CSV table of C-alpha atoms and ligand atoms in Angstrom, one decimal:
chain,number,residue,atom,x,y,z
A,1,ALA,CA,-46.4,16.3,30.2
A,2,LYS,CA,-48.1,19.6,29.7
A,3,ARG,CA,-46.7,20.1,26.3
A,4,ALA,CA,-47.6,16.6,25.2
A,5,GLY,CA,-51.1,17.2,26.5
A,6,ARG,CA,-51.4,20.3,24.4
A,7,GLY,CA,-50.1,18.4,21.4
A,8,VAL,CA,-52.8,15.8,21.8
A,9,VAL,CA,-55.4,18.6,22.1
A,10,ARG,CA,-54.1,20.2,18.9
A,11,LEU,CA,-54.2,16.9,17.1
A,12,PHE,CA,-57.7,16.3,18.4
A,13,ASP,CA,-58.7,19.8,17.1
A,14,GLU,CA,-57.3,19.1,13.7
A,15,ALA,CA,-59.1,15.7,13.6
A,16,MET,CA,-62.3,17.5,14.5
A,17,ASP,CA,-61.7,20.2,11.9
A,18,GLU,CA,-61.2,17.5,9.4
A,19,GLY,CA,-64.5,15.9,10.5
A,20,ILE,CA,-66.3,19.1,10.2
A,21,ARG,CA,-64.8,19.9,6.8
A,22,PHE,CA,-65.8,16.4,5.6
A,23,ARG,CA,-69.4,17.0,6.8
A,24,LYS,CA,-69.5,20.4,5.2
A,25,ARG,CA,-68.3,18.9,1.9
A,26,ILE,CA,-71.0,16.2,2.0
A,27,GLU,CA,-73.7,18.8,2.9
A,28,GLY,CA,-72.6,21.0,0.1
A,29,GLY,CA,-72.5,18.2,-2.4
A,30,LEU,CA,-75.9,16.8,-1.3
A,31,ALA,CA,-77.5,20.2,-1.7
A,32,GLN,CA,-76.7,20.0,-5.4
A,33,ALA,CA,-77.1,16.3,-5.9
A,34,ILE,CA,-80.6,16.4,-7.2
A,35,ASP,CA,-79.9,19.2,-9.7
A,36,LYS,CA,-76.8,17.4,-10.8
A,37,ARG,CA,-78.8,14.1,-11.2
A,38,GLU,CA,-76.4,12.3,-9.0
A,39,LEU,CA,-79.1,10.4,-7.1
A,40,SER,CA,-80.7,7.1,-8.0
A,41,LEU,CA,-82.7,4.4,-6.4
A,42,ALA,CA,-81.8,0.7,-6.1
A,43,PHE,CA,-84.5,-1.9,-5.3
A,44,GLN,CA,-84.0,-5.0,-3.3
A,45,PRO,CA,-86.6,-7.8,-3.3
A,46,ILE,CA,-88.4,-8.8,-0.1
A,47,VAL,CA,-89.5,-12.4,-0.7
A,48,GLU,CA,-92.0,-14.7,0.9
A,49,ARG,CA,-90.1,-17.5,2.6
A,50,ASP,CA,-91.5,-20.7,0.9
A,51,GLU,CA,-91.9,-20.1,-2.8
A,52,LEU,CA,-89.6,-17.0,-2.8
A,53,GLU,CA,-92.4,-15.0,-4.4
A,54,ILE,CA,-91.5,-11.3,-4.4
A,55,ALA,CA,-93.9,-9.4,-2.1
A,56,GLY,CA,-92.2,-6.1,-2.5
A,57,PHE,CA,-89.0,-4.2,-3.0
A,58,GLU,CA,-87.1,-1.9,-0.6
A,59,ALA,CA,-86.1,1.4,-2.2
A,60,LEU,CA,-82.5,2.3,-1.3
A,61,LEU,CA,-81.0,5.6,-2.1
A,62,ARG,CA,-77.7,5.8,-4.1
A,63,TRP,CA,-75.5,8.9,-4.5
A,64,ASN,CA,-72.8,8.8,-7.2
A,65,THR,CA,-70.7,11.9,-7.0
A,66,ALA,CA,-68.5,13.1,-9.8
A,67,GLU,CA,-65.8,14.0,-7.3
A,68,TYR,CA,-65.5,11.0,-5.0
A,69,GLY,CA,-67.5,8.3,-6.7
A,70,PRO,CA,-70.4,6.5,-4.9
A,71,ILE,CA,-70.9,7.5,-1.2
A,72,SER,CA,-72.8,5.1,1.0
A,73,PRO,CA,-76.2,6.2,2.4
A,74,ALA,CA,-74.9,5.0,5.8
A,75,VAL,CA,-72.5,8.0,5.5
A,76,PHE,CA,-74.7,10.7,3.9
A,77,ILE,CA,-78.1,10.0,5.4
A,78,PRO,CA,-77.1,10.8,9.0
A,79,ILE,CA,-75.5,14.1,7.7
A,80,ALA,CA,-78.7,14.9,5.8
A,81,GLU,CA,-80.7,14.0,8.9
A,82,GLU,CA,-78.8,16.7,10.9
A,83,SER,CA,-79.6,19.4,8.4
A,84,ASN,CA,-82.8,20.2,6.6
A,85,LEU,CA,-81.6,18.4,3.5
A,86,ILE,CA,-83.3,15.2,4.6
A,87,HIS,CA,-86.7,16.5,3.6
A,88,GLU,CA,-85.6,17.4,0.1
A,89,LEU,CA,-83.8,14.0,-0.3
A,90,GLY,CA,-86.8,12.2,1.3
A,91,ASP,CA,-89.2,13.8,-1.1
A,92,TRP,CA,-87.0,12.9,-4.0
A,93,VAL,CA,-87.0,9.2,-2.8
A,94,LEU,CA,-90.7,9.2,-2.3
A,95,GLU,CA,-91.5,10.6,-5.7
A,96,HIS,CA,-89.2,8.3,-7.6
A,97,ALA,CA,-90.1,5.2,-5.6
A,98,LEU,CA,-93.8,5.8,-6.3
A,99,GLU,CA,-93.0,6.2,-10.0
A,100,GLN,CA,-91.4,2.7,-10.1
A,101,VAL,CA,-94.1,0.8,-8.2
A,102,LYS,CA,-96.6,1.7,-10.9
A,103,GLY,CA,-94.6,-0.4,-13.4
A,104,TRP,CA,-94.8,-3.6,-11.2
A,105,PRO,CA,-97.7,-6.0,-11.4
A,106,GLY,CA,-98.7,-6.0,-7.7
A,107,GLN,CA,-95.7,-5.7,-5.4
A,108,TYR,CA,-95.3,-3.0,-2.9
A,109,VAL,CA,-92.5,-0.5,-2.5
A,110,SER,CA,-90.9,-0.2,0.9
A,111,ILE,CA,-89.6,3.3,1.6
A,112,ASN,CA,-87.2,4.3,4.4
A,113,PHE,CA,-88.2,7.4,6.3
A,114,SER,CA,-85.8,9.0,8.8
A,115,PRO,CA,-87.0,10.1,12.2
A,116,ARG,CA,-87.1,13.7,11.2
A,117,GLN,CA,-89.2,13.1,8.2
A,118,PHE,CA,-91.6,11.0,10.3
A,119,ARG,CA,-91.9,13.8,12.9
A,120,ARG,CA,-92.4,16.5,10.3
A,121,HIS,CA,-95.6,18.5,10.6
A,122,ASN,CA,-98.4,16.9,8.7
A,123,PHE,CA,-96.3,13.9,7.6
A,124,VAL,CA,-99.5,11.8,7.0
A,125,GLY,CA,-101.0,14.5,4.8
A,126,HIS,CA,-97.8,14.8,2.9
A,127,VAL,CA,-97.5,11.1,2.1
A,128,VAL,CA,-101.1,10.8,1.2
A,129,GLU,CA,-100.9,13.7,-1.2
A,130,CYS,CA,-97.7,12.3,-2.9
A,131,ALA,CA,-99.3,8.9,-3.4
A,132,GLN,CA,-102.5,10.5,-4.7
A,133,ARG,CA,-100.6,12.7,-7.1
A,134,ALA,CA,-98.6,9.7,-8.3
A,135,GLY,CA,-101.8,7.6,-8.7
A,136,VAL,CA,-100.5,4.9,-6.3
A,137,GLU,CA,-102.8,2.9,-4.0
A,138,PRO,CA,-101.6,3.2,-0.3
A,139,GLY,CA,-101.6,-0.6,0.0
A,140,ARG,CA,-98.7,-0.7,-2.4
A,141,VAL,CA,-96.6,1.5,-0.2
A,142,GLN,CA,-94.8,0.3,2.9
A,143,ILE,CA,-93.4,2.9,5.3
A,144,GLU,CA,-90.2,1.8,7.0
A,145,ILE,CA,-89.3,3.6,10.2
A,146,THR,CA,-86.8,2.8,13.0
A,147,GLU,CA,-87.5,2.4,16.6
A,148,THR,CA,-85.8,5.8,17.2
A,149,ALA,CA,-88.5,7.5,15.2
A,150,ILE,CA,-91.3,6.2,17.4
A,151,PHE,CA,-89.9,5.9,20.9
A,152,ASP,CA,-89.0,9.5,21.4
A,153,ASP,CA,-92.5,10.6,21.5
A,154,ALA,CA,-94.5,7.4,21.6
A,155,GLU,CA,-97.9,8.9,21.9
A,156,ARG,CA,-97.6,11.1,18.9
A,157,ALA,CA,-95.9,8.4,16.9
A,158,ALA,CA,-98.7,6.0,17.7
A,159,GLU,CA,-101.2,8.5,16.4
A,160,THR,CA,-99.3,9.0,13.2
A,161,LEU,CA,-98.9,5.3,12.5
A,162,TYR,CA,-102.6,4.8,13.3
A,163,LYS,CA,-103.6,7.4,10.7
A,164,LEU,CA,-101.3,6.0,8.1
A,165,ARG,CA,-102.6,2.5,8.6
A,166,GLN,CA,-106.2,3.8,8.4
A,167,MET,CA,-105.3,5.3,5.0
A,168,GLY,CA,-104.2,1.8,3.9
A,169,PHE,CA,-100.4,2.2,4.1
A,170,ARG,CA,-98.3,-0.7,5.3
A,171,ILE,CA,-95.9,0.0,8.2
A,172,ALA,CA,-92.7,-1.9,9.0
A,173,LEU,CA,-90.5,-1.4,12.0
A,174,ASP,CA,-86.9,-1.4,10.6
A,175,ASP,CA,-83.7,-2.6,12.3
A,176,PHE,CA,-85.8,-4.3,15.0
A,177,GLY,CA,-83.8,-5.3,18.0
A,178,THR,CA,-81.1,-2.7,17.8
A,179,GLY,CA,-82.9,0.3,19.3
A,180,TYR,CA,-84.2,0.8,22.8
A,181,SER,CA,-87.7,-0.3,22.2
A,182,SER,CA,-89.2,-2.4,24.8
A,183,LEU,CA,-91.1,-5.3,23.4
A,184,TYR,CA,-93.9,-4.3,25.7
A,185,ASN,CA,-94.4,-1.0,23.7
A,186,ILE,CA,-94.7,-2.7,20.4
A,187,ARG,CA,-98.3,-3.6,20.8
A,188,LYS,CA,-99.4,0.0,21.0
A,189,PHE,CA,-98.3,0.7,17.5
A,190,ALA,CA,-100.2,0.0,14.3
A,191,LEU,CA,-97.7,-2.1,12.5
A,192,ASP,CA,-97.7,-4.7,9.7
A,193,ALA,CA,-94.2,-6.1,10.0
A,194,LEU,CA,-91.0,-6.2,12.0
A,195,LYS,CA,-87.7,-6.3,10.1
A,196,ILE,CA,-85.1,-8.2,12.1
A,197,ASP,CA,-81.8,-6.4,11.9
A,198,ARG,CA,-79.1,-8.2,9.9
A,199,SER,CA,-76.7,-8.3,12.8
A,200,PHE,CA,-78.9,-11.0,14.4
A,201,ILE,CA,-79.2,-13.0,11.2
A,202,ASP,CA,-75.5,-12.8,10.7
A,203,GLY,CA,-74.9,-14.1,14.2
A,204,MET,CA,-77.5,-16.9,14.1
A,205,GLY,CA,-75.2,-19.7,13.0
A,206,ARG,CA,-72.4,-18.8,15.4
A,207,GLU,CA,-73.9,-17.6,18.7
A,208,ARG,CA,-76.7,-19.0,20.7
A,209,GLU,CA,-77.7,-15.5,21.8
A,210,SER,CA,-78.4,-14.3,18.3
A,211,ALA,CA,-80.4,-17.4,17.4
A,212,ALA,CA,-82.4,-17.0,20.6
A,213,ILE,CA,-83.1,-13.3,19.8
A,214,VAL,CA,-84.2,-14.2,16.3
A,215,HIS,CA,-86.5,-16.9,17.6
A,216,SER,CA,-88.1,-14.6,20.2
A,217,ILE,CA,-88.7,-11.8,17.8
A,218,ILE,CA,-90.4,-14.2,15.4
A,219,HIS,CA,-92.5,-15.6,18.3
A,220,LEU,CA,-93.5,-12.1,19.4
A,221,ALA,CA,-94.4,-11.0,15.9
A,222,ARG,CA,-96.5,-14.0,15.3
A,223,ALA,CA,-98.3,-13.6,18.6
A,224,LEU,CA,-99.1,-10.0,17.6
A,225,GLY,CA,-100.2,-11.0,14.1
A,226,LEU,CA,-97.3,-9.2,12.4
A,227,GLY,CA,-95.1,-10.3,9.5
A,228,VAL,CA,-91.4,-10.8,10.0
A,229,VAL,CA,-88.8,-9.8,7.5
A,230,ALA,CA,-85.4,-11.2,8.1
A,231,GLU,CA,-82.8,-8.8,6.7
A,232,GLY,CA,-79.3,-9.5,5.4
A,233,VAL,CA,-79.9,-13.2,4.5
A,234,GLU,CA,-76.6,-14.2,2.8
A,235,THR,CA,-76.6,-18.1,2.9
A,236,ALA,CA,-78.7,-21.1,2.1
A,237,ALA,CA,-78.3,-22.2,5.7
A,238,GLN,CA,-79.8,-19.0,6.9
A,239,VAL,CA,-82.8,-19.4,4.6
A,240,GLN,CA,-83.3,-22.9,6.0
A,241,ALA,CA,-82.9,-21.8,9.6
A,242,LEU,CA,-85.3,-18.8,9.1
A,243,ARG,CA,-87.9,-21.0,7.5
A,244,MET,CA,-87.8,-23.4,10.4
A,245,ALA,CA,-87.9,-20.5,12.9
A,246,GLY,CA,-91.0,-19.2,11.1
A,247,ALA,CA,-90.0,-15.9,9.5
A,248,SER,CA,-92.6,-14.9,6.9
A,249,HIS,CA,-90.3,-12.9,4.6
A,250,LEU,CA,-86.6,-12.9,3.6
A,251,GLN,CA,-84.4,-10.1,2.2
A,252,GLY,CA,-80.6,-10.3,1.5
A,253,TYR,CA,-77.8,-10.8,-0.9
A,254,TYR,CA,-78.5,-14.6,-1.1
A,255,LEU,CA,-81.9,-13.8,-2.7
A,256,SER,CA,-80.9,-10.7,-4.6
A,257,ARG,CA,-78.7,-7.7,-4.2
A,258,PRO,CA,-80.3,-4.3,-4.6
A,259,VAL,CA,-80.8,-3.8,-8.4
A,260,THR,CA,-81.5,-1.0,-10.9
A,261,PRO,CA,-85.1,0.0,-11.6
A,262,ASP,CA,-84.9,-1.9,-15.0
A,263,VAL,CA,-83.9,-5.1,-13.4
A,264,ALA,CA,-86.4,-4.7,-10.6
A,265,ARG,CA,-89.1,-4.4,-13.2
A,266,ARG,CA,-88.1,-7.6,-14.8
A,267,LEU,CA,-87.9,-9.4,-11.5
A,268,ALA,CA,-91.4,-8.0,-10.6
A,269,ASP,CA,-92.8,-9.4,-13.8
A,270,ALA,CA,-91.2,-12.8,-13.2
A,271,ARG,CA,-92.7,-12.7,-9.7
A,272,PHE,CA,-90.4,-15.3,-8.2
A,273,ILE,CA,-86.7,-15.3,-7.3
A,274,GLY,CA,-84.7,-18.1,-8.9
P,1,C2E,P1,-81.4,-0.3,6.0
P,1,C2E,O1,-82.7,0.4,5.9
P,1,C2E,O2,-81.3,-1.3,7.1
P,1,C2E,O3,-81.2,-1.1,4.6
P,1,C2E,C1,-80.6,-2.3,4.4
P,1,C2E,C2,-79.2,-2.2,4.1
P,1,C2E,O4,-78.6,-3.5,4.1
P,1,C2E,C3,-78.9,-1.7,2.7
P,1,C2E,O5,-77.7,-0.9,2.7
P,1,C2E,C4,-78.8,-2.9,1.9
P,1,C2E,O6,-78.1,-2.7,0.7
P,1,C2E,C5,-78.0,-3.8,2.8
P,1,C2E,N1,-78.2,-5.2,2.6
P,1,C2E,C6,-79.2,-5.9,2.1
P,1,C2E,N2,-79.0,-7.2,2.0
P,1,C2E,C7,-77.8,-7.4,2.6
P,1,C2E,C8,-77.0,-8.6,2.9
P,1,C2E,O7,-77.4,-9.7,2.6
P,1,C2E,N3,-75.8,-8.4,3.4
P,1,C2E,C9,-75.3,-7.1,3.8
P,1,C2E,N4,-74.1,-7.1,4.3
P,1,C2E,N5,-76.0,-6.0,3.5
P,1,C2E,C10,-77.2,-6.1,3.0
P,1,C2E,P2,-77.6,0.5,2.0
P,1,C2E,O8,-78.3,0.5,0.7
P,1,C2E,O9,-76.1,0.8,2.0
P,1,C2E,O10,-78.3,1.5,3.0
P,1,C2E,C11,-77.8,1.7,4.3
P,1,C2E,C12,-78.8,2.4,5.2
P,1,C2E,O11,-79.0,3.8,4.7
P,1,C2E,C13,-80.2,1.8,5.2
P,1,C2E,O12,-80.2,0.7,6.1
P,1,C2E,C14,-81.0,3.0,5.6
P,1,C2E,O13,-80.9,3.2,7.0
P,1,C2E,C15,-80.3,4.1,5.0
P,1,C2E,N6,-81.1,4.5,3.7
P,1,C2E,C16,-80.9,4.0,2.5
P,1,C2E,N7,-81.8,4.6,1.6
P,1,C2E,C17,-82.5,5.5,2.3
P,1,C2E,C18,-83.5,6.4,2.0
P,1,C2E,O14,-84.0,6.5,0.9
P,1,C2E,N8,-84.0,7.1,3.1
P,1,C2E,C19,-83.5,7.0,4.4
P,1,C2E,N9,-84.1,7.8,5.3
P,1,C2E,N10,-82.6,6.2,4.7
P,1,C2E,C20,-82.0,5.4,3.7
P,2,CA,CA1,-84.8,-0.2,5.7
P,3,CA,CA1,-82.9,-2.5,8.2
P,4,CA,CA1,-79.9,-0.3,9.2
């Protein structure tokens, strides 16, 4: 039994080494990704629920490596987040997203910021300066942050959000419902919209619980005067259900996949989906 135990430990160590090696490879690759021009942005429309008019586009980072092909941000963002690379990547995203929004007739660009970016010293000053340098009105920039970013140090986060909103930036709380926020805390934060996580939208048609959660988030948002973006909308039935439930905006493959900057620009000019 002892030997078997040791064997398991050895296998476990090897698996861990493998995990660490993988992370190190990702980190090493990411450190060079900008110089090697391996990064790009995809843009996914966020549309108003009735006429499907495009209100804005979410910028989504893409990394296409020569060695392994495309790697999902769900894989590399958490690794970047654990090193200082997230700041460099985040600045690249911000700069390139701001460049694109200038080519659109009026839509906003919605940019994801990780908790570490958000908590960075003088985050507000940094974003303001980047927008100014790019010549973009703050009202055309939506800042997406997750609950994790704001609930660790709620007081400081509230102040940061307040300042950003005062400068005219839009604020959306991403993946809403998946974190450990209490609904009670939401009112303390200067927000424009809640984004309902796609796991709830996905479950809506199947489970009463998901449908109930979606409905209560929408009620809460409306009571607080916030917009609601339903994420991960994949079917016509979901569009129908979300309209009835009162979501203000929809985002998902059913409306449009994330697209290249060129296609985004054409969609922006057309103004409506469909
Ligand atoms: P997220 O912010 O929740 O972004 C939405 C994700 O859902 C995107 O995945 C998008 O492509 C995907 N999606 C959109 N509509 C649908 C749908 O109808 N069905 C399904 N199944 N998926 C849909 P993506 O692009 O792989 O990004 C994954 C996550 O990586 C993002 O989740 C976000 O947390 C992070 N991420 C992406 N770009 C950035 C970035 O520039 N900065 C930071 N900090 N994080 C980013
Ligand atoms: Ca997001
Ligand atoms: Ca999300
Ligand atoms: Ca997510």
